Short mmCIF file of C-alpha atoms (C1' of nucleotides) in Angstrom, two decimals:
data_model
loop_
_atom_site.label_atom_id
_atom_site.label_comp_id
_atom_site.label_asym_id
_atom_site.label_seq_id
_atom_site.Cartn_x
_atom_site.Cartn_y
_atom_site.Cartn_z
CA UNK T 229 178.75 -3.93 -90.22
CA UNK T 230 178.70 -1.08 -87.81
CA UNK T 231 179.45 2.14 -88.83
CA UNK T 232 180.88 4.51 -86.08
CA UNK T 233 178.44 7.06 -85.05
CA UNK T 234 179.92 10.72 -85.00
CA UNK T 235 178.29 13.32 -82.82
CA UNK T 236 175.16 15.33 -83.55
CA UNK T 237 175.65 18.55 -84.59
CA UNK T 238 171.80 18.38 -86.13
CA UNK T 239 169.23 15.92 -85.03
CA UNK T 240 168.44 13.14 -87.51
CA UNK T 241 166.23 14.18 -90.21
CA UNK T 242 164.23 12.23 -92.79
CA UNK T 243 164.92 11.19 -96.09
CA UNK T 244 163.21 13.62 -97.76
CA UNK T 245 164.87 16.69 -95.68
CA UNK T 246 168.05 15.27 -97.40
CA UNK T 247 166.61 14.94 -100.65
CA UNK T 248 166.18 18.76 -100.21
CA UNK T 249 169.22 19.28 -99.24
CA UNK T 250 170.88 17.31 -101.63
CA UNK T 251 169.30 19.08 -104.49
CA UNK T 252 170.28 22.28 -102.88
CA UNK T 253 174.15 20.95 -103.01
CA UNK T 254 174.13 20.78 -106.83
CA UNK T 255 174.95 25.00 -105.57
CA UNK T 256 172.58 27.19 -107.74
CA UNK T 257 170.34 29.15 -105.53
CA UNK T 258 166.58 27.98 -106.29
CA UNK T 259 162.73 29.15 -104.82
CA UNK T 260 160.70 26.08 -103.54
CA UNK T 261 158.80 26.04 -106.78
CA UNK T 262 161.94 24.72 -108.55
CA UNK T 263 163.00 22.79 -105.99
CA UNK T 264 159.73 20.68 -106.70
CA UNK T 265 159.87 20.52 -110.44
CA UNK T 266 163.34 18.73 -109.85
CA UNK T 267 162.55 16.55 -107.10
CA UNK T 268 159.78 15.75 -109.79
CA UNK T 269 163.15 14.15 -111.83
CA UNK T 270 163.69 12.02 -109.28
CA UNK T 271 160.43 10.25 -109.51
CA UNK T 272 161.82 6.99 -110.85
CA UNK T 273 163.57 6.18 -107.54
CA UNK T 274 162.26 8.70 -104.81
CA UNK T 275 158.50 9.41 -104.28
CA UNK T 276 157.96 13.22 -104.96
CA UNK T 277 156.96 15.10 -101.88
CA UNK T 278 154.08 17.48 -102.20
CA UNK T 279 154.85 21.34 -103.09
CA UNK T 280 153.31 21.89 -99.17
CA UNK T 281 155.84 19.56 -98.22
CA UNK T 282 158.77 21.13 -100.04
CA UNK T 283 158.42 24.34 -98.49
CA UNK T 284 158.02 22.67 -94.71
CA UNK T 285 161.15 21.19 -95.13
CA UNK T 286 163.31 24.20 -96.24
CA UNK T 287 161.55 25.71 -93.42
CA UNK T 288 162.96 23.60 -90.84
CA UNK T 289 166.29 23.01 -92.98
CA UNK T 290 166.37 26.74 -92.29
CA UNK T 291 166.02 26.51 -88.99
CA UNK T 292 168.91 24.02 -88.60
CA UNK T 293 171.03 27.11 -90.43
CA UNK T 294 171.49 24.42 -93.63
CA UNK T 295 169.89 26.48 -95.89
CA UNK T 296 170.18 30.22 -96.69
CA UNK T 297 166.84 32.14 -97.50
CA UNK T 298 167.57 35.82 -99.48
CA UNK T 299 163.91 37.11 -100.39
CA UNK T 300 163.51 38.77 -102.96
CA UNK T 301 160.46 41.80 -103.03
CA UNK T 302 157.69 41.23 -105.58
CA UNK T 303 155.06 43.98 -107.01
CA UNK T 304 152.30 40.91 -107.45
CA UNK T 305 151.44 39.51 -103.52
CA UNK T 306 153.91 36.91 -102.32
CA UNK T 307 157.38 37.71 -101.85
CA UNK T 308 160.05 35.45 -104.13
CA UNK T 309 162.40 33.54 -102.09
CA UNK T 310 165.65 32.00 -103.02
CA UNK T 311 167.31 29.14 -100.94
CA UNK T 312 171.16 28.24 -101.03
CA UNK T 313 172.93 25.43 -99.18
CA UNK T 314 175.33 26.81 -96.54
CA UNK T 315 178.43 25.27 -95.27
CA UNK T 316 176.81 23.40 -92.53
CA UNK T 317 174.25 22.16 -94.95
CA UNK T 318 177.07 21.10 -97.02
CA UNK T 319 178.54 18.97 -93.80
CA UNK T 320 175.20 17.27 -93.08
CA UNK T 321 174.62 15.90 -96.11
CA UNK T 322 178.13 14.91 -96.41
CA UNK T 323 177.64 12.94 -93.31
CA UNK T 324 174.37 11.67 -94.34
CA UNK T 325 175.88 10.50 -97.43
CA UNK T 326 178.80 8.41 -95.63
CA UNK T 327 177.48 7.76 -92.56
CA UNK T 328 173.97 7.01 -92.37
CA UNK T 329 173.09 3.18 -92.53
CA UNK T 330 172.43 1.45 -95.49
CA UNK T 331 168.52 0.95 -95.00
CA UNK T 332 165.93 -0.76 -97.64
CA UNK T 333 164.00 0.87 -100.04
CA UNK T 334 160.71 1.86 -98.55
CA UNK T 335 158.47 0.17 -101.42
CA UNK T 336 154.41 -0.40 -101.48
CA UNK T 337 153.64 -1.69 -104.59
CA UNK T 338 149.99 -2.18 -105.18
CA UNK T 339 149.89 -4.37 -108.30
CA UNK T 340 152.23 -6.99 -106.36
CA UNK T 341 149.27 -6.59 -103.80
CA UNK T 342 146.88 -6.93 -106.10
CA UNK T 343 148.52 -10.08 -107.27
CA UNK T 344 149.11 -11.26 -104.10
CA UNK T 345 145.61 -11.30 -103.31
CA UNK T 346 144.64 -13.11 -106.81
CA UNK T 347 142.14 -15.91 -105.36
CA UNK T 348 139.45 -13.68 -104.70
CA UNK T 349 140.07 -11.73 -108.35
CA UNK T 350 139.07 -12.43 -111.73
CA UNK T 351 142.22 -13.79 -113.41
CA UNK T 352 141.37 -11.98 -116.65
CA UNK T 353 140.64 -8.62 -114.99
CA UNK T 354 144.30 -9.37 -112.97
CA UNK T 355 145.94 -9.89 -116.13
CA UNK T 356 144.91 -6.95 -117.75
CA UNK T 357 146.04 -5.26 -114.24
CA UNK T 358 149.32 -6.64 -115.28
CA UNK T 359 149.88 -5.37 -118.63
CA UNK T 360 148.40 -2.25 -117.78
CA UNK T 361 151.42 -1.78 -115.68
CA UNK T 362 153.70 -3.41 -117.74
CA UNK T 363 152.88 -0.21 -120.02
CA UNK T 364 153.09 1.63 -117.07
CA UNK T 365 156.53 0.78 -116.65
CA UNK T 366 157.61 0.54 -120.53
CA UNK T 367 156.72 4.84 -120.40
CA UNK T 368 159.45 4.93 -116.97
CA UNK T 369 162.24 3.38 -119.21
CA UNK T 370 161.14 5.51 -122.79
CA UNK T 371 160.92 8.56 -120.23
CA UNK T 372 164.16 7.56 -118.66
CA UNK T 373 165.69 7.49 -122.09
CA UNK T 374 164.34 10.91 -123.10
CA UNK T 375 166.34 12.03 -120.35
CA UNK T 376 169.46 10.86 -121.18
CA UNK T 377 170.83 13.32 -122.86
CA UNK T 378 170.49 16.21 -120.32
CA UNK T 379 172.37 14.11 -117.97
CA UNK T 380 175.46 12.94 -119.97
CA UNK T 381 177.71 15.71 -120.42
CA UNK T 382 177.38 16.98 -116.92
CA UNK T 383 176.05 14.68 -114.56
CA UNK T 384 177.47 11.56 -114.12
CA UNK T 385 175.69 10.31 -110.73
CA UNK T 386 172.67 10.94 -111.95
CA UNK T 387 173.46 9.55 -115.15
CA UNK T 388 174.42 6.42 -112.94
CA UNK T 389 170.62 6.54 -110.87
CA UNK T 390 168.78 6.83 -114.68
CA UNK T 391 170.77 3.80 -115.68
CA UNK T 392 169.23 1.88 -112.76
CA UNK T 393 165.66 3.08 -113.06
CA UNK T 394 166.02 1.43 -116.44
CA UNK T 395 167.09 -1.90 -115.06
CA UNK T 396 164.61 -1.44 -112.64
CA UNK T 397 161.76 -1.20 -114.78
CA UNK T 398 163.10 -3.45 -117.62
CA UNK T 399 163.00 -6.11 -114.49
CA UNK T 400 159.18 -5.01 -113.23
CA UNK T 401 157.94 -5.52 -117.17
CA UNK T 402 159.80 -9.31 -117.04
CA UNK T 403 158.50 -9.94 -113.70
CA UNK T 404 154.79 -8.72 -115.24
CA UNK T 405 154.52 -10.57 -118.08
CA UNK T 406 156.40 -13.77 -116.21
CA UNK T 407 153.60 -13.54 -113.55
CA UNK T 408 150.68 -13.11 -116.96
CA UNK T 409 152.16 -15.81 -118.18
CA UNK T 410 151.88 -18.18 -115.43
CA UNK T 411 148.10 -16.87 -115.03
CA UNK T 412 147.52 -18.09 -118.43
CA UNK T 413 148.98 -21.59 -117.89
CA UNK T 414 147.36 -21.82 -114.50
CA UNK T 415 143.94 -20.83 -115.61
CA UNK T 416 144.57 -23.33 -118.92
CA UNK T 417 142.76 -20.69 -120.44
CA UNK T 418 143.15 -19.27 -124.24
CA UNK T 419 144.53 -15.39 -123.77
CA UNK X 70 125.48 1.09 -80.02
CA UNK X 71 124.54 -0.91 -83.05
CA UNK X 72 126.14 -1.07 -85.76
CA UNK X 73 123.98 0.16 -88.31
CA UNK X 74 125.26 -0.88 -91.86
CA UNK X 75 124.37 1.19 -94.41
CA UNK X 76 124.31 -0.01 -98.53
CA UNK X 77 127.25 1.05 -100.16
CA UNK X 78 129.12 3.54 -98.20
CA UNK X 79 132.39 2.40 -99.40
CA UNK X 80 134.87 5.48 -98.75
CA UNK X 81 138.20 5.07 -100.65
CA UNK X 82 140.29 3.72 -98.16
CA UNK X 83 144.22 3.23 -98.33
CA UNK X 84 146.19 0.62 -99.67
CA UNK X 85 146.78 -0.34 -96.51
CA UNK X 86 143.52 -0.85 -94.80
CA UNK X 87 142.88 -3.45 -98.29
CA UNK X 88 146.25 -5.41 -97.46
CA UNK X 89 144.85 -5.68 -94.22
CA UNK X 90 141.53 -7.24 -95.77
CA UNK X 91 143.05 -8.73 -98.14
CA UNK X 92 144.92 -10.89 -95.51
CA UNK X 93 141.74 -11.82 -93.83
CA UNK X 94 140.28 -12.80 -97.15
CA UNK X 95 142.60 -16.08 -96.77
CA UNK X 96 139.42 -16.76 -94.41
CA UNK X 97 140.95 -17.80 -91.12
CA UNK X 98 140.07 -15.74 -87.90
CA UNK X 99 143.19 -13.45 -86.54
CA UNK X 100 144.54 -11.30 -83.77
CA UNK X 101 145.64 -8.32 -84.83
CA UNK X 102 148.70 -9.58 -83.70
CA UNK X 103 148.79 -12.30 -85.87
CA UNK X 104 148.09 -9.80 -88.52
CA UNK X 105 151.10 -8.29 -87.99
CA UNK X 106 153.32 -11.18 -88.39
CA UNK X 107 151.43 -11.73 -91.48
CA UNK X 108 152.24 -8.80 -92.98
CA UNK X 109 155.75 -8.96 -92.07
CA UNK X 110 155.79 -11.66 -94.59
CA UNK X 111 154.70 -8.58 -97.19
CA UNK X 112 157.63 -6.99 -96.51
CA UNK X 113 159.08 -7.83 -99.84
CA UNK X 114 157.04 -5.66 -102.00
CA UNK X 115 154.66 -4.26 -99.50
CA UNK X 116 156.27 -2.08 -96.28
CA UNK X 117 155.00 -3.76 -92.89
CA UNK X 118 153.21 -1.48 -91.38
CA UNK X 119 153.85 -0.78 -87.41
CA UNK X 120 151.66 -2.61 -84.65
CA UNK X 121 149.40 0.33 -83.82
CA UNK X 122 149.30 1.08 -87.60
CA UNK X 123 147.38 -2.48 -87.65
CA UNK X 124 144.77 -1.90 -85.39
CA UNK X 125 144.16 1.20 -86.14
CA UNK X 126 143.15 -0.19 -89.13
CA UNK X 127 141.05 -3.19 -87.97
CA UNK X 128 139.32 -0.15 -85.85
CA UNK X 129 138.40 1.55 -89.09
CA UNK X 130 137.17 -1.75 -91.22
CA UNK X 131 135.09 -2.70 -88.12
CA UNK X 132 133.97 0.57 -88.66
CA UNK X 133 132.94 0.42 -91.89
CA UNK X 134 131.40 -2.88 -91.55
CA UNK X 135 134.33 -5.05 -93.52
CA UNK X 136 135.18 -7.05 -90.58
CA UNK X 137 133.64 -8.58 -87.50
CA UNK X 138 135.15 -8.84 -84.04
CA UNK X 139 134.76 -11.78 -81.89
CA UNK X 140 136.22 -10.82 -77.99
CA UNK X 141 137.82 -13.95 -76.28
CA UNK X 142 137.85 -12.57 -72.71
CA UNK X 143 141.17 -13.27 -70.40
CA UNK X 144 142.37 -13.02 -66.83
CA UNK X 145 144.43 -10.76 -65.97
CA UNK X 146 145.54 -8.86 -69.14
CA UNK X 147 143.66 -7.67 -71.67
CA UNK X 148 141.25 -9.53 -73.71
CA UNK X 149 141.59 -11.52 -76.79
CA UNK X 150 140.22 -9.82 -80.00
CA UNK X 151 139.80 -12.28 -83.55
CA UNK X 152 138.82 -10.50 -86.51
CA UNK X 153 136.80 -12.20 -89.59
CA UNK X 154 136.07 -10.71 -92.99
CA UNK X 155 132.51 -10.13 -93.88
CA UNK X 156 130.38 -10.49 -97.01
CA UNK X 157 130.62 -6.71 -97.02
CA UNK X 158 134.41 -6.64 -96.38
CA UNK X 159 134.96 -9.49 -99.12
CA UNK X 160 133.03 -7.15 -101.71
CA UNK X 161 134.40 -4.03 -101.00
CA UNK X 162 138.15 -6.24 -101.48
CA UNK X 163 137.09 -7.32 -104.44
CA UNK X 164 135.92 -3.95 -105.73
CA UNK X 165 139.26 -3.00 -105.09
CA UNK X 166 140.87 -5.87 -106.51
CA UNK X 167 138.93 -5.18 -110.13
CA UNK X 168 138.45 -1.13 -110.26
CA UNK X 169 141.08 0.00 -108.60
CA UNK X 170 143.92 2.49 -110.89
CA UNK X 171 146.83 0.85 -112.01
CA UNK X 172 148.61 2.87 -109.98
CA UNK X 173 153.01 3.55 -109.85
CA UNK X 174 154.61 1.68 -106.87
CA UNK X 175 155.62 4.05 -103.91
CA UNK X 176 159.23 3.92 -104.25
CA UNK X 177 161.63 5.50 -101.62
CA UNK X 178 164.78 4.89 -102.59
CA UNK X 179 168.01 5.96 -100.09
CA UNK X 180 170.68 4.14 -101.83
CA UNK X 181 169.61 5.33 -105.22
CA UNK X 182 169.56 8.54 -103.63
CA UNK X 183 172.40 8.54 -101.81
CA UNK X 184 174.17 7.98 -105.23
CA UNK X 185 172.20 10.88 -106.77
CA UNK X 186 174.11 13.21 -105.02
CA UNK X 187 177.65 11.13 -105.46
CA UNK X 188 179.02 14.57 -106.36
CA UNK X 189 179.40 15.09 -102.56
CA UNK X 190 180.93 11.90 -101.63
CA UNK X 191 183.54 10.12 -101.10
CA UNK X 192 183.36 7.59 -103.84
CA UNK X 193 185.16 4.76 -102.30
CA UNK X 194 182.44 5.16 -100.02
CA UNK X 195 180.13 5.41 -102.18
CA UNK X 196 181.29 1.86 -103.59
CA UNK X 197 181.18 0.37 -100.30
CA UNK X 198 177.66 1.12 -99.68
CA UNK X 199 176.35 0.09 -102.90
CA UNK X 200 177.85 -3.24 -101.77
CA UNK X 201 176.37 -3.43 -98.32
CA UNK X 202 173.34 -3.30 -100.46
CA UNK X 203 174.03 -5.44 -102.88
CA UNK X 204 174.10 -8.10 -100.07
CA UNK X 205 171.56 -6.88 -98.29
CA UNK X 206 169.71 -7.59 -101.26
CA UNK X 207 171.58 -11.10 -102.00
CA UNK X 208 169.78 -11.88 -98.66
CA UNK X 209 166.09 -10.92 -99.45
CA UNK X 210 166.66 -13.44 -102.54
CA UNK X 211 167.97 -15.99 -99.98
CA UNK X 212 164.82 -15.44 -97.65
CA UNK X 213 162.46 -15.83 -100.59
CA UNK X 214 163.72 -18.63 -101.58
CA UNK X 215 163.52 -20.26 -97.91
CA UNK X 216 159.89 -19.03 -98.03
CA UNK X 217 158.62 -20.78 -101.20
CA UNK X 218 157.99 -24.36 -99.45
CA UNK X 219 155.75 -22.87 -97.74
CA UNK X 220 154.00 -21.47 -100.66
CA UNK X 221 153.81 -24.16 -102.75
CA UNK X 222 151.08 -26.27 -102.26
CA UNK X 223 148.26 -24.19 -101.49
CA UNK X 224 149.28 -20.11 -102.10
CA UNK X 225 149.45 -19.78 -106.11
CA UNK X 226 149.37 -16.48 -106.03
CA UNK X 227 151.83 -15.27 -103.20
CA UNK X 228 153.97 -17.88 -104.76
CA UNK X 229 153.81 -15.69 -107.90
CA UNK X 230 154.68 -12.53 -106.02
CA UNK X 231 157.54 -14.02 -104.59
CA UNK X 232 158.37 -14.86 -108.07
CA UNK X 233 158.77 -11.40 -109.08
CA UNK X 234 160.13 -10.39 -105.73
CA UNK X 235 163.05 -12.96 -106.41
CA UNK X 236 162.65 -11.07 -109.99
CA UNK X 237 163.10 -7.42 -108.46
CA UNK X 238 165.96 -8.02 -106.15
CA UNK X 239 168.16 -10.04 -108.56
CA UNK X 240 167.62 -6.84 -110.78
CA UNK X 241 168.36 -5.06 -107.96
CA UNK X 242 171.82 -6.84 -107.10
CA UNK X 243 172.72 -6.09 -111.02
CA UNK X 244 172.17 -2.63 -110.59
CA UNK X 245 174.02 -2.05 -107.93
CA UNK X 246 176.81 -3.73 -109.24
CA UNK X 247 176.88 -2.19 -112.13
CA UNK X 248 176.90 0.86 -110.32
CA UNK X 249 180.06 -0.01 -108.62
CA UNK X 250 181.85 -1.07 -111.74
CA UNK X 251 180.84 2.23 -113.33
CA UNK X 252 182.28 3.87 -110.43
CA UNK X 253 185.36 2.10 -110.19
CA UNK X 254 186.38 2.74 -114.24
CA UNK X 255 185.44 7.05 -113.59
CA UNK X 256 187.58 6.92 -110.55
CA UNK X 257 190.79 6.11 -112.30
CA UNK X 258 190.41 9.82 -113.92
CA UNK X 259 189.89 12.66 -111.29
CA UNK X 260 187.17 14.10 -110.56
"C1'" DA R 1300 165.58 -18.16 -63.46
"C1'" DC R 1301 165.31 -16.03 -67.56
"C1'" DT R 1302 164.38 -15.08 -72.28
"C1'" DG R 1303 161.28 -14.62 -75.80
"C1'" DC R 1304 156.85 -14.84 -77.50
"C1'" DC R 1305 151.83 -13.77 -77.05
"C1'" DA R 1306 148.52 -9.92 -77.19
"C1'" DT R 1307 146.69 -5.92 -76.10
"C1'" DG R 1308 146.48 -0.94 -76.33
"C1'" DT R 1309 147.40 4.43 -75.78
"C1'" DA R 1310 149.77 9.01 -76.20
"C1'" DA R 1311 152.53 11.97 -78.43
"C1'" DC R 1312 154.52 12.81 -82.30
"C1'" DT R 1313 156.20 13.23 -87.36
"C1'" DA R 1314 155.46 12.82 -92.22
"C1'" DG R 1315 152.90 13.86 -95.81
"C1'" DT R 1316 148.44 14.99 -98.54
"C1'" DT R 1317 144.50 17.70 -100.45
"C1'" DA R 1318 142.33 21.62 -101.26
"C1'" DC R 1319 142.21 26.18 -101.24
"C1'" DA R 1320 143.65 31.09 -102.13
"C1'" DT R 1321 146.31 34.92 -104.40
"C1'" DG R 1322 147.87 37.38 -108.41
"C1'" DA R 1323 151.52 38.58 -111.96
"C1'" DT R 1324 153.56 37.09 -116.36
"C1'" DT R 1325 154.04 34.63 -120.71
"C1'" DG R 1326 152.58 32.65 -125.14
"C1'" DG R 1327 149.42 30.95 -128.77
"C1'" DC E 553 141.33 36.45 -124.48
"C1'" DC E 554 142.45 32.45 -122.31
"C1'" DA E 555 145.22 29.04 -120.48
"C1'" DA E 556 149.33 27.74 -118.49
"C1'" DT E 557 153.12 28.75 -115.71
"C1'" DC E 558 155.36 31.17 -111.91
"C1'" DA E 559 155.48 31.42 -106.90
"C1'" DT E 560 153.86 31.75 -102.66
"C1'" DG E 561 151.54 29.93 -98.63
"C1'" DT E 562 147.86 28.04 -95.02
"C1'" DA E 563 144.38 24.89 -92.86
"C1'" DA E 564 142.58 20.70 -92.15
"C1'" DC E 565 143.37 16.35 -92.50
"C1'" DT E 566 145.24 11.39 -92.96
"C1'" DA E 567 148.88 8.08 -92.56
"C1'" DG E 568 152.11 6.25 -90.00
"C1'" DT E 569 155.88 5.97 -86.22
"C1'" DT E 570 158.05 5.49 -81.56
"C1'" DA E 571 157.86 4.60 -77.11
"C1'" DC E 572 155.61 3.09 -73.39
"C1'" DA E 573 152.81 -0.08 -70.34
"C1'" DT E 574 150.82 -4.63 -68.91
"C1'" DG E 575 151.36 -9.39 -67.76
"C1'" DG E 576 150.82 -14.44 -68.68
"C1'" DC E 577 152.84 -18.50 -70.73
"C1'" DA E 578 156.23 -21.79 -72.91
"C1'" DG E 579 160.67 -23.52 -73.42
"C1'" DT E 580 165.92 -24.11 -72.22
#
DNA sequence: ACTGCCATGTAACTAGTTACATGATTGG
DNA sequence: CCAATCATGTAACTAGTTACATGGCAGT
């Protein structure tokens, strides 16, 4: 289903740029050091960028005029600087959200992988990969539930994302211990 | 110009250069363009990487003494390059395989994000792109399902993946539709 | 005749990481 | 007093993409 294209006031811009951005449109004016802690709550669905990446992308958000920079003067070394989401900023990720395409999820998952590869592995050492991130994933939804509460009153979207990182990872522990399981029979081996 | 292979030089490569391996581990000898098509059959739960990505990689586990080349020559275009694991490639998969971190998958997310910041849409918008994925989803399950005949018999293990990719995007599906429904009962109140 | 697949590869670029470096402030 | 946090940033690197270029061969 084709979605019309509208002109280009900016060039296209990664992902990330608009996970930026979109942080930025929640409207209190934050330094790149916040900016990563909170992209750091986003973990569950979006791969945090580095802090070096952070501030390369308000750099160049800058430079499309979607961000605001006010600096503010500092006795220790480097100046403080404080980034707010313009108007124009505002319109891009507006557009972004309705107009880009509906693409997959970019996912590499390395204990699939692992799994995938499973003749030329040990199937006791593989199982023990599997639980391991069966735990793995059992912290995501108790961390996800921790969080909870600092979402309900006032944020219902993300509220709406947290509820799907715990389906998510509810479904990865299943899929886990389904795939230990089926080890075990296969190998007709006593666990 | 000979390769000179040293002991155990084994640098920590990326995941991808050992899903790369690990597909020449199933023994047979393969283009890199037959790689490729290979790992497009990853795509589930491992992104494909691009064509140059590929033998960029084969360059660097040649390199390193994992794989052997074998040059077919041609007329008239360029020649014919087959790859083969080696002993040395086989261990250093292995190594991998058994002492590698359990590590998080690398999860980017657009939809999920896109909802994130639902504040700034339109949320009958909103709904309808949550459903485009829905069944873009719907049709991963359909193309796994298609796949597994070709599984059975002989691949145990990718059959296993497929398993929990089948797993993943029925979860997935859920999500989203829950989503939708959650959206759908808030939009009846303004907001 | 034409389309699509086979099969290679390079150049230029973008995205993103790691490691380093600075120095004030806060809290146990 | 020490450790952690705040807050910046750069340099060097690695990972990965897009777009291009070549040309034969098989099937409809």
């Amino acid at each position: 289903m084709a979605r019309q294209q509208q002109e280009k006031p900016v060039p296209a811009l990664p992902t990330t740029a608009y996970a930026v951005l979109g942080l930025l449109s929640f409207g209190t004016e934050v330094t790149g050091y916040d900016l990563r802690k909170w992209a750091m709550n986003m973990r569950f669905f979006y791969w945090s960028p580095a802090q070096s990446q952070i501030y390369a992308e308000l750099r160049r958000l800058r430079q499309h005029g979607l961000v605001d920079e006010r600096t503010e003067p500092q006795r220790g070394r480097p100046d403080k600087h404080l980034y707010k989401i313009t108007d124009a900023g505002l319109a891009a990720l507006r557009e972004w959200l309705h107009y880009a395409e509906v693409g997959p999820p970019l996912l590499k998952h390395s204990v699939a992988l692992r799994l995938f590869f499973g003749h030329q592995a040990d199937p006791e050492r593989l199982r023990e990969v599997l639980r391991d991130y069966a735990a793995w994933a059992q912290k995501q939804v108790d961390e996800l539930t921790d969080l909870y509460p600092q979402l309900l009153p006032d944020l219902p979207y993300p509220l709406l994302v947290a509820r799907w990182g715990q389906s998510y990872f509810v479904a990865e522990i299943a899929a886990a211990n389904a795939a230990i399981a089926a080890l075990e029979k296969q190998s007709g081996t006593t666990h």
